[in-house]
Short mmCIF file of C-alpha atoms in Angstrom, two decimals:
data_model
loop_
_atom_site.label_atom_id
_atom_site.label_comp_id
_atom_site.label_asym_id
_atom_site.label_seq_id
_atom_site.Cartn_x
_atom_site.Cartn_y
_atom_site.Cartn_z
CA MET W 99 11.23 -41.78 84.21
CA ILE W 100 11.26 -42.84 80.41
CA THR W 101 8.72 -40.64 79.45
CA TRP W 102 9.95 -37.55 81.30
CA MET W 103 13.44 -38.59 79.69
CA GLN W 104 11.92 -38.55 76.03
CA ARG W 105 9.95 -35.92 76.51
CA HIS W 106 13.11 -33.54 77.72
CA LYS W 107 15.99 -35.51 75.73
CA LYS W 108 16.81 -32.11 73.73
CA TYR W 109 18.13 -30.59 77.20
CA LEU W 110 19.68 -34.29 78.12
CA ILE W 111 21.86 -33.43 74.99
CA ILE W 112 23.60 -30.06 76.34
CA THR W 113 23.56 -31.64 79.92
CA ILE W 114 25.79 -34.59 78.99
CA TRP W 115 27.97 -32.32 76.58
CA ILE W 116 31.58 -32.72 77.54
CA SER W 117 31.60 -36.56 78.41
CA THR W 118 32.45 -38.69 75.68
CA ILE W 119 36.14 -40.09 76.66
CA ALA W 120 33.83 -41.87 79.75
CA PHE W 121 33.18 -44.51 77.33
CA VAL W 122 36.81 -46.39 77.94
CA GLY W 123 36.27 -49.04 80.53
CA ALA W 124 32.85 -48.99 80.12
CA GLY W 125 32.27 -51.30 77.06
CA PHE W 126 31.56 -50.49 73.32
CA VAL W 127 28.49 -50.42 72.14
CA GLY W 128 27.76 -49.78 68.24
CA TRP W 129 25.95 -50.87 65.21
CA GLY W 130 27.14 -51.86 61.54
CA GLN W 131 30.51 -51.97 60.44
CA TYR W 132 33.10 -49.35 60.90
CA ASN W 133 36.40 -48.05 60.40
CA TYR W 134 37.70 -45.20 62.98
CA GLY W 135 39.51 -42.36 61.46
CA ASP W 136 38.37 -43.28 57.92
CA LYS W 137 37.68 -39.62 56.43
CA ALA W 138 36.18 -41.56 53.50
CA GLY W 139 33.30 -42.51 55.81
CA ALA W 140 32.40 -39.14 56.95
CA VAL W 141 28.72 -39.17 57.62
CA ALA W 142 28.37 -35.33 58.27
CA LYS W 143 30.44 -32.24 57.55
CA VAL W 144 30.04 -29.08 60.15
CA GLY W 145 31.52 -25.77 58.66
CA SER W 146 35.26 -27.31 58.09
CA VAL W 147 34.92 -30.18 60.72
CA GLU W 148 34.38 -33.55 59.72
CA ILE W 149 32.28 -36.21 61.57
CA THR W 150 33.19 -39.78 60.63
CA MET W 151 31.28 -43.30 61.47
CA GLY W 152 33.66 -43.99 63.83
CA GLU W 153 33.34 -41.18 66.19
CA LEU W 154 29.68 -41.35 65.64
CA GLN W 155 29.68 -45.26 66.72
CA LYS W 156 31.77 -44.06 69.61
CA SER W 157 29.23 -41.14 70.57
CA TYR W 158 26.26 -43.91 70.47
CA SER W 159 28.53 -46.02 72.45
CA ASN W 160 28.87 -43.41 75.24
CA LEU W 161 25.18 -42.18 75.47
CA TYR W 162 23.99 -45.96 75.34
CA ASN W 163 26.56 -46.53 78.85
CA GLN W 164 25.41 -43.00 80.58
CA TYR W 165 21.67 -44.07 80.06
CA SER W 166 22.01 -47.50 81.27
CA GLN W 167 23.88 -45.93 84.09
CA MET W 168 20.72 -43.66 84.60
CA PHE W 169 18.71 -46.75 84.25
CA GLN W 170 20.51 -48.91 86.56
CA GLY W 171 21.25 -51.26 83.75
CA GLU W 172 17.43 -51.81 82.65
CA PHE W 173 18.59 -50.18 79.53
CA ASP W 174 18.33 -52.02 76.11
CA GLU W 175 18.29 -51.56 72.22
CA GLU W 176 14.54 -51.11 72.15
CA LYS W 177 14.51 -48.44 74.68
CA ALA W 178 17.63 -46.91 72.58
CA LYS W 179 15.73 -47.24 69.65
CA SER W 180 12.31 -45.15 71.60
CA PHE W 181 14.76 -42.62 72.67
CA GLY W 182 16.61 -42.11 68.74
CA LEU W 183 19.59 -42.55 70.42
CA LYS W 184 21.67 -42.71 66.79
CA SER W 185 19.80 -39.32 66.33
CA GLN W 186 21.04 -37.76 69.66
CA ALA W 187 24.52 -39.43 69.17
CA LEU W 188 24.96 -37.54 65.64
CA GLN W 189 23.50 -34.29 67.23
CA TYR W 190 25.69 -34.24 70.15
CA LEU W 191 28.49 -34.47 67.16
CA THR W 192 27.46 -31.70 65.49
CA GLN W 193 26.90 -29.33 68.64
CA GLN W 194 30.69 -30.61 69.21
CA ALA W 195 31.99 -29.60 65.97
CA LEU W 196 30.20 -26.18 66.00
CA VAL W 197 32.24 -25.36 68.75
CA LEU W 198 35.38 -26.75 67.42
CA ASN W 199 34.71 -24.66 64.62
CA LEU W 200 34.59 -21.71 66.93
CA ALA W 201 37.91 -23.02 68.52
CA LYS W 202 39.59 -22.61 64.98
CA SER W 203 38.40 -19.24 64.54
CA TYR W 204 40.26 -18.11 68.04
CA ASP W 205 43.47 -20.59 67.18
CA LEU W 206 42.96 -22.57 70.10
CA GLN W 207 45.21 -25.42 70.56
CA ILE W 208 45.75 -27.92 73.60
CA SER W 209 49.54 -28.55 74.79
CA ASP W 210 50.96 -31.99 75.43
CA THR W 211 50.88 -31.00 79.01
CA GLU W 212 47.31 -30.40 78.98
CA LEU W 213 46.92 -33.59 77.62
CA LEU W 214 48.83 -35.84 79.57
CA ASP W 215 47.59 -33.96 82.88
CA GLU W 216 43.71 -35.06 81.69
CA ILE W 217 44.65 -38.44 81.02
CA LYS W 218 46.51 -38.86 84.47
CA LYS W 219 43.27 -37.62 86.06
CA GLN W 220 40.97 -40.83 84.97
CA ASP W 221 40.53 -43.06 87.73
CA PHE W 222 40.22 -46.34 85.26
CA PHE W 223 43.89 -45.91 84.18
CA HIS W 224 44.91 -45.82 88.00
CA LYS W 225 46.84 -48.67 89.94
CA ASP W 226 46.84 -47.80 93.79
CA GLY W 227 45.75 -44.36 92.94
CA VAL W 228 48.30 -43.88 90.55
CA PHE W 229 48.30 -43.29 86.71
CA ASP W 230 49.61 -46.73 85.51
CA LYS W 231 50.77 -46.80 81.49
CA GLU W 232 50.10 -50.61 81.22
CA ILE W 233 46.82 -50.15 82.43
CA TYR W 234 46.10 -47.36 80.20
CA LYS W 235 47.20 -49.50 77.17
CA GLN W 236 45.32 -52.60 78.16
CA ALA W 237 41.94 -50.53 78.43
CA LEU W 238 42.29 -48.86 74.93
CA LEU W 239 43.08 -52.35 73.46
CA ARG W 240 39.85 -53.82 75.24
CA ASN W 241 38.20 -50.63 73.55
CA ASN W 242 39.38 -51.56 70.26
CA LEU W 243 41.40 -47.78 70.45
CA SER W 244 44.75 -47.10 69.76
CA ILE W 245 46.20 -44.37 72.09
CA LYS W 246 46.72 -41.59 68.97
CA GLU W 247 43.04 -42.38 68.32
CA TYR W 248 41.98 -41.60 72.42
CA GLU W 249 44.32 -39.13 72.93
CA ALA W 250 43.01 -37.18 69.77
CA ASP W 251 39.30 -37.90 71.34
CA VAL W 252 40.83 -35.97 74.60
CA LYS W 253 42.10 -33.40 73.02
CA LYS W 254 39.00 -32.38 71.04
CA GLU W 255 37.28 -32.67 74.48
CA LEU W 256 39.68 -30.47 76.05
CA LEU W 257 39.46 -27.92 73.31
CA ILE W 258 35.62 -27.49 73.70
CA LYS W 259 36.28 -27.08 77.34
CA LYS W 260 39.03 -24.41 76.94
CA THR W 261 36.29 -22.93 74.39
CA LEU W 262 33.44 -22.53 76.43
CA LYS W 263 35.55 -21.21 79.17
CA LEU W 264 36.61 -17.87 77.06
CA LEU W 265 32.39 -17.71 77.79
CA PRO W 266 31.93 -17.53 81.50
CA VAL W 267 28.15 -17.51 82.74
CA GLU W 268 27.95 -15.50 86.07
CA VAL W 269 25.18 -15.21 88.74
CA GLN W 270 23.88 -11.90 89.03
CA GLU W 271 22.71 -10.96 92.89
CA SER W 272 19.11 -10.35 91.40
CA GLU W 273 19.06 -13.54 90.33
CA ASN W 274 19.94 -15.01 93.99
CA LYS W 275 17.19 -13.16 95.63
CA ILE W 276 14.42 -14.30 93.12
CA LEU W 277 15.49 -18.03 93.31
CA ASN W 278 15.88 -17.48 97.54
CA THR W 279 12.06 -16.20 97.37
CA ALA W 280 10.84 -19.02 95.44
CA MET W 281 12.78 -21.76 97.29
CA ASN W 282 11.55 -20.13 100.83
CA ILE W 283 7.66 -20.12 99.92
CA ALA W 284 6.48 -22.53 102.28
CA ASP W 285 3.00 -24.38 102.14
CA LYS W 286 0.91 -26.36 104.44
CA ILE W 287 -0.89 -28.79 102.61
CA GLU W 288 -3.56 -31.54 103.12
CA TYR W 289 -2.52 -34.93 100.71
CA LYS W 290 -3.17 -38.01 99.80
CA LEU W 291 -1.71 -40.70 97.87
CA LEU W 292 -3.42 -43.22 95.66
CA ASP W 293 -0.91 -46.07 95.50
CA VAL W 294 -1.45 -47.68 92.00
CA SER W 295 -0.30 -51.07 93.26
CA GLN W 296 -3.33 -51.38 95.53
CA ILE W 297 -5.59 -51.48 92.54
CA ASN W 298 -6.73 -55.10 91.65
CA VAL W 299 -7.25 -55.93 87.95
CA ASP W 300 -9.02 -58.73 86.06
CA THR W 301 -6.17 -60.60 84.37
CA SER W 302 -8.43 -63.60 83.09
CA ASP W 303 -8.20 -64.41 79.16
CA ALA W 304 -11.51 -63.02 78.93
CA SER W 305 -10.04 -59.30 79.63
CA LEU W 306 -5.99 -60.07 78.30
CA LYS W 307 -7.23 -61.60 74.92
CA PRO W 308 -9.39 -58.46 73.37
CA PHE W 309 -6.68 -56.25 74.68
CA TRP W 310 -3.90 -58.56 72.78
CA GLU W 311 -5.86 -58.15 69.88
CA LYS W 312 -5.99 -54.57 69.75
CA MET W 313 -2.34 -54.55 70.52
CA LYS W 314 -0.85 -57.71 68.66
CA ASN W 315 1.63 -55.85 66.84
CA SER W 316 3.03 -54.62 70.26
CA PHE W 317 4.17 -57.87 71.06
CA MET W 318 6.84 -59.02 68.41
CA SER W 319 9.08 -61.68 68.19
CA GLU W 320 13.32 -60.89 67.72
CA VAL W 321 15.04 -60.70 64.69
CA ARG W 322 17.23 -63.89 64.65
CA TYR W 323 20.22 -63.80 62.66
CA ASP W 324 21.61 -67.60 61.24
CA LEU W 325 25.09 -67.07 61.26
CA LYS W 326 28.71 -68.95 60.03
CA PHE W 327 31.91 -67.82 62.17
CA ILE W 328 35.39 -68.60 62.71
CA LYS W 329 37.50 -67.76 65.88
CA GLN W 330 40.76 -66.60 66.15
CA PRO W 331 42.34 -67.23 69.55
CA LYS W 332 44.54 -65.02 71.33
CA LEU W 333 48.08 -65.65 70.30
CA SER W 334 50.96 -66.19 72.54
CA LEU W 335 54.10 -66.22 70.56
CA GLU W 336 57.92 -66.25 71.50
CA TYR W 337 59.93 -63.37 69.97
CA ASP W 338 63.43 -63.21 69.62
CA ASP W 339 65.67 -60.57 71.49
CA ALA W 340 65.99 -58.52 68.39
CA THR W 341 62.22 -58.41 67.27
CA ILE W 342 61.47 -57.16 71.07
CA ALA W 343 64.11 -54.44 70.91
CA GLN W 344 63.28 -53.36 67.41
CA TYR W 345 59.72 -52.64 68.43
CA TYR W 346 60.53 -51.33 71.81
CA ASP W 347 62.96 -48.94 69.85
CA GLU W 348 60.38 -47.60 67.18
CA ASN W 349 57.41 -47.35 69.89
CA LYS W 350 59.38 -46.38 73.28
CA LEU W 351 57.74 -43.30 73.50
CA ASN W 352 54.40 -45.81 74.62
CA PHE W 353 56.31 -47.36 77.52
CA LYS W 354 56.29 -44.73 80.26
CA ASP W 355 55.79 -44.91 83.98
CA SER W 356 53.39 -43.34 86.44
CA GLU W 357 55.48 -40.37 86.15
CA GLY W 358 55.85 -40.08 82.40
CA LYS W 359 59.51 -41.29 81.87
CA ILE W 360 60.37 -43.79 79.54
CA LEU W 361 60.85 -47.32 80.68
CA SER W 362 63.83 -49.38 80.01
CA LEU W 363 63.63 -52.24 77.52
CA GLU W 364 63.93 -54.51 80.31
CA ASP W 365 61.44 -52.77 82.35
CA ALA W 366 58.88 -52.50 79.45
CA ARG W 367 59.59 -56.16 77.68
CA SER W 368 56.24 -57.74 79.06
CA MET W 369 54.23 -54.84 77.45
CA VAL W 370 55.89 -54.99 74.29
CA VAL W 371 55.27 -58.72 74.32
CA SER W 372 52.16 -58.08 74.66
CA GLU W 373 51.90 -55.39 72.30
CA LEU W 374 53.66 -57.79 69.90
CA ASN W 375 50.98 -60.59 70.61
CA ALA W 376 48.00 -58.54 70.36
CA LYS W 377 49.05 -57.31 66.86
CA GLU W 378 49.98 -60.71 65.47
CA THR W 379 46.32 -61.80 66.89
CA LYS W 380 44.63 -59.09 64.85
CA LYS W 381 46.99 -59.58 61.89
CA GLU W 382 45.86 -63.47 62.03
CA ALA W 383 42.11 -62.93 62.52
CA LEU W 384 42.35 -60.45 59.47
CA ARG W 385 43.90 -63.04 57.34
CA GLY W 386 41.03 -65.68 58.62
CA TYR W 387 38.33 -63.01 57.41
CA ILE W 388 40.11 -62.91 53.81
CA ALA W 389 40.07 -66.65 53.74
CA HIS W 390 36.65 -66.92 54.77
CA LYS W 391 35.27 -64.62 52.42
CA LYS W 392 37.37 -66.51 49.50
CA GLY W 393 35.93 -69.48 50.70
CA GLU W 394 39.34 -71.24 51.51
CA VAL W 395 38.74 -71.90 55.23
CA SER W 396 38.01 -75.50 56.24
CA GLU W 397 34.54 -76.73 57.19
CA GLN W 398 36.22 -77.90 60.59
CA GLU W 399 37.14 -74.46 61.60
CA ILE W 400 33.82 -72.92 60.57
CA LYS W 401 30.85 -72.86 63.18
CA SER W 402 27.49 -71.99 63.17
CA ALA W 403 25.13 -70.28 65.32
CA THR W 404 21.74 -68.41 65.58
CA ILE W 405 21.69 -65.30 67.76
CA SER W 406 19.23 -62.58 69.06
CA LEU W 407 19.25 -59.54 71.33
CA SER W 408 18.43 -61.78 74.41
CA ASN W 409 20.34 -64.84 72.66
CA ASN W 410 23.84 -63.70 72.10
CA PRO W 411 27.29 -64.99 73.68
CA PHE W 412 29.13 -62.94 71.55
CA GLY W 413 28.00 -59.62 73.22
CA LYS W 414 26.76 -56.38 72.05
CA ASP W 415 29.43 -55.35 69.51
CA ALA W 416 29.00 -58.30 67.83
CA ILE W 417 24.99 -58.34 67.26
CA ASP W 418 25.19 -54.52 66.64
CA VAL W 419 27.77 -55.44 63.42
CA VAL W 420 25.83 -58.43 62.23
CA SER W 421 22.56 -56.65 62.26
CA GLY W 422 24.45 -54.38 59.79
CA LEU W 423 25.13 -57.43 57.54
CA THR W 424 23.16 -57.67 54.08
CA PRO W 425 23.16 -60.72 51.50
CA LEU W 426 25.09 -58.52 49.60
CA SER W 427 27.84 -57.96 52.15
CA PRO W 428 27.74 -61.11 54.37
CA PHE W 429 30.70 -60.87 56.09
CA SER W 430 32.09 -58.81 59.35
CA LYS W 431 35.64 -57.81 59.63
CA PRO W 432 36.95 -59.37 62.70
CA ILE W 433 35.27 -58.53 65.76
CA MET W 434 37.15 -58.60 69.48
CA VAL W 435 35.24 -60.54 71.90
CA GLY W 436 37.23 -60.69 75.24
CA ASP W 437 40.43 -61.56 73.99
CA ASP W 438 39.82 -63.29 70.75
CA TYR W 439 38.66 -62.43 67.35
CA PHE W 440 35.33 -63.72 65.95
CA THR W 441 34.83 -63.00 61.87
CA PHE W 442 31.13 -63.50 61.26
CA GLU W 443 28.91 -64.69 58.05
CA LEU W 444 25.28 -63.65 57.77
CA VAL W 445 23.19 -67.17 56.24
CA LYS W 446 20.00 -66.03 57.09
CA VAL W 447 18.14 -63.05 58.52
CA ASN W 448 14.84 -64.51 60.68
CA PRO W 449 12.44 -61.62 60.61
CA SER W 450 10.47 -60.19 63.50
CA GLN W 451 6.71 -61.15 63.76
CA PRO W 452 3.77 -61.03 66.05
CA LYS W 453 4.11 -63.15 68.80
CA SER W 454 0.92 -65.61 69.61
CA TYR W 455 -1.18 -64.98 72.24
CA GLU W 456 0.37 -68.04 74.73
CA ASP W 457 3.82 -66.60 73.69
CA ALA W 458 2.82 -63.29 74.35
CA LYS W 459 0.80 -63.44 77.43
CA SER W 460 2.94 -62.55 79.91
CA GLU W 461 4.13 -59.21 78.05
CA VAL W 462 0.29 -58.82 77.79
CA THR W 463 -0.48 -59.27 81.19
CA ALA W 464 2.36 -56.90 82.16
CA MET W 465 1.15 -53.90 79.46
CA TYR W 466 -2.51 -54.53 80.57
CA ILE W 467 -2.23 -54.06 84.70
CA ASP W 468 0.06 -51.21 84.09
CA GLN W 469 -2.66 -49.66 81.68
CA GLU W 470 -5.84 -50.56 83.43
CA ARG W 471 -4.29 -49.56 87.11
CA LYS W 472 -3.34 -45.96 85.86
CA ILE W 473 -6.58 -45.40 84.03
CA ARG W 474 -8.75 -46.46 87.32
CA VAL W 475 -6.18 -44.78 89.42
CA SER W 476 -6.87 -41.25 87.52
CA GLU W 477 -10.61 -41.74 87.28
CA LEU W 478 -10.03 -42.35 91.27
CA ALA W 479 -8.37 -39.15 91.56
CA LYS W 480 -10.79 -37.01 89.40
CA ASN W 481 -13.57 -38.17 90.92
CA SER W 482 -12.52 -37.72 94.79
CA PHE W 483 -9.82 -34.74 94.78
CA ALA W 484 -12.63 -32.16 95.73
CA THR W 485 -13.86 -34.04 98.98
CA PHE W 486 -10.78 -36.08 100.04
CA LYS W 487 -9.56 -36.36 103.24
CA GLY W 488 -6.08 -36.93 104.42
CA LYS W 489 -2.87 -36.15 106.15
CA THR W 490 -2.13 -32.40 107.10
CA THR W 491 1.66 -31.51 107.10
CA ASP W 492 3.61 -28.78 108.72
CA PHE W 493 5.12 -25.67 106.50
CA ILE W 494 6.93 -27.35 103.78
CA THR W 495 9.25 -26.27 101.21
CA VAL W 496 9.76 -28.37 97.70
CA ASN W 497 13.04 -29.61 99.66
CA ASP W 498 11.16 -31.24 102.56
CA TYR W 499 10.17 -34.32 100.75
CA ASN W 500 11.49 -36.43 103.67
CA LYS W 501 8.52 -35.16 105.75
CA LEU W 502 6.04 -37.02 103.22
CA THR W 503 6.61 -40.16 104.93
CA ASP W 504 4.32 -42.47 103.26
CA LEU W 505 5.48 -41.48 100.06
CA SER W 506 8.91 -43.07 98.42
CA GLU W 507 11.74 -40.48 98.21
CA SER W 508 11.36 -40.30 94.24
CA ASP W 509 7.45 -39.68 94.53
CA ALA W 510 7.99 -36.99 97.39
CA ASN W 511 10.43 -35.17 95.29
CA GLU W 512 8.62 -35.42 92.17
CA PHE W 513 5.20 -34.41 93.84
CA LEU W 514 6.95 -31.21 95.79
CA ASN W 515 8.55 -30.42 91.98
CA THR W 516 5.22 -30.50 90.81
CA LEU W 517 3.57 -28.56 93.14
CA VAL W 518 5.34 -25.46 92.85
CA THR W 519 4.07 -25.28 89.61
CA LYS W 520 0.50 -25.33 89.97
CA ASN W 521 -1.96 -22.44 90.16
CA SER W 522 -4.92 -24.45 91.44
CA LYS W 523 -5.66 -24.78 95.52
CA ARG W 524 -6.81 -28.51 95.36
CA GLY W 525 -6.22 -31.13 92.68
CA TYR W 526 -3.93 -33.85 91.92
CA ILE W 527 -0.85 -34.52 90.34
CA ALA W 528 0.01 -38.08 88.66
CA LEU W 529 3.55 -39.17 89.07
CA GLU W 530 6.01 -40.99 86.74
CA SER W 531 5.34 -44.06 89.26
CA GLY W 532 1.78 -44.42 88.27
CA ASN W 533 0.64 -42.95 91.70
CA VAL W 534 -1.34 -40.71 92.28
CA VAL W 535 -1.33 -37.66 95.00
CA MET W 536 -4.36 -35.66 95.89
CA TYR W 537 -3.45 -32.39 97.59
CA ASN W 538 -5.09 -29.38 99.05
CA ILE W 539 -3.12 -26.19 99.82
CA LEU W 540 -4.60 -24.99 103.20
CA GLU W 541 -1.95 -22.07 103.94
CA GLN W 542 1.29 -20.59 102.40
CA LYS W 543 3.79 -18.31 103.74
CA LEU W 544 7.09 -16.74 103.37
CA LEU W 545 10.43 -18.52 105.48
CA GLU W 546 13.61 -16.58 105.85
CA ASN W 547 15.97 -19.10 104.94
CA ASP W 548 19.39 -18.56 103.44
CA ASN W 549 19.54 -21.03 100.60
CA SER W 550 23.67 -20.87 100.37
CA ASN W 551 23.98 -23.34 97.55
CA GLN W 552 21.89 -21.80 95.17
CA ASN W 553 24.62 -20.20 93.15
CA ASP W 554 25.20 -23.62 91.88
CA VAL W 555 21.77 -24.22 90.81
CA ILE W 556 21.64 -20.71 88.78
CA ALA W 557 24.89 -21.32 87.15
CA ARG W 558 23.62 -24.66 85.80
CA LEU W 559 20.57 -23.12 84.75
CA LYS W 560 22.21 -20.56 83.19
CA SER W 561 24.77 -22.44 81.56
CA ALA W 562 22.13 -24.96 79.91
CA MET W 563 19.96 -21.73 78.36
CA PHE W 564 23.77 -20.29 77.44
CA ASN W 565 24.63 -23.59 75.61
CA GLU W 566 21.58 -24.06 73.78
CA GLY W 567 21.71 -20.46 72.47
CA LEU W 568 25.23 -20.64 71.63
CA ILE W 569 24.66 -23.79 69.69
CA LYS W 570 21.97 -21.71 68.00
CA ILE W 571 24.09 -19.04 66.77
CA LEU W 572 26.87 -21.48 65.91
CA GLN W 573 24.38 -23.34 63.49
CA ASN W 574 23.54 -19.98 61.78
CA LYS W 575 27.16 -19.15 61.07
CA TYR W 576 28.39 -22.69 60.06
CA LYS W 577 26.98 -24.92 57.37
CA THR W 578 25.89 -28.73 58.73
CA GLU W 579 25.64 -31.06 56.09
CA ILE W 580 24.44 -34.75 56.51
CA PHE W 581 25.56 -37.43 54.55
CA ILE W 582 23.58 -40.68 55.76
CA GLU W 583 19.83 -41.02 55.88
CA GLY W 584 17.46 -41.66 58.31
CA LEU W 585 19.12 -39.86 60.92
#
């Protein structure tokens, strides 16, 4: 799957276009130090639209979480680097900015009513199926976002959707007929699965060590960071009635019920206190950060730790920020971990080094087995596909994956979708799982089924092609300037 996604990541960017607001509630992943909304920190400019470092961080976080869901949690920073996720995040934002320039040219805007309706649709702000203002505020607080910042993001997404709706994609009857014909071509095939897991591989040191010698730079230790840090626990303070009332009066528009009505001071009191505590905790953390930089924090308050990607009690936000620290700029601003804030000081970077054979042996073994199995199963298929004897199916179409009972669902789907692209009567197909299926097409015929759901398929295909074409046109119309290197 990874290979396929790397090969088609240009189209994945288009596929997951309108989705940045989904990062709320999913956790934040980023790198380096950042400051949301800091125009001086612009990393790019597209036409008249600036892209800030904060926006780039959020775009990266959203893409990271989406890929993590695709891989069911089996996604890490190494895979993110292999996918060029930072570049994808910037590409995604520049595509958005191109459409926002187009929206400006049409003078399109999003009303407060449209904004509120969209926010109320988000399930992660609901309690018992109803939008809850307190949950909304707490979710944003956990993600280090203000209401103003988040609502600006939502408005931007709605504006992009509104702009694209001005350019609808319609399905033609002739396209329906073409797809209907393609979907109804049925093959009777003979096939045989070559299961890569059934191939035995010698994993003695005599086989593994030469492989490790050639590949030792592929088995590196993790970068480790020696740190000092101070912690600011969440505050729970007492506030007099005048302070609570003043804060409520200044921010009462933030305290609304599920129907959008402003809560009374009495009903909003606990929310007000919670916000006051959050503000005071952050202020105290910033004071500690300044004191730590000046060397005014006592030794008793300063703790030490060594962290890496796999040994990190502070979470992904911390490792990403710490990895951006340097000897010339060793202090991080306070980072929220749970309900507490941590300020880190970089003491030393322990760089990645090639692992010894013993330390790398488990990884070497897994890679060697995978590589050897793929080589051998490919050779076996190449030598036997012309004469093999296997199972014979009835007439099947690309949708009949469940009729290939000795293949997994994913293998069967991939095999049939690839088979329809083949011109040869006999051959073999290597699958992402490493398995290989040999095939022999015995007969073909055209069925008379009516695929009633194909309009959606055609619309999605045309939309992806249209979006790609639209981006190319807008790129020629609006100048894109990138201000950071390496992306």
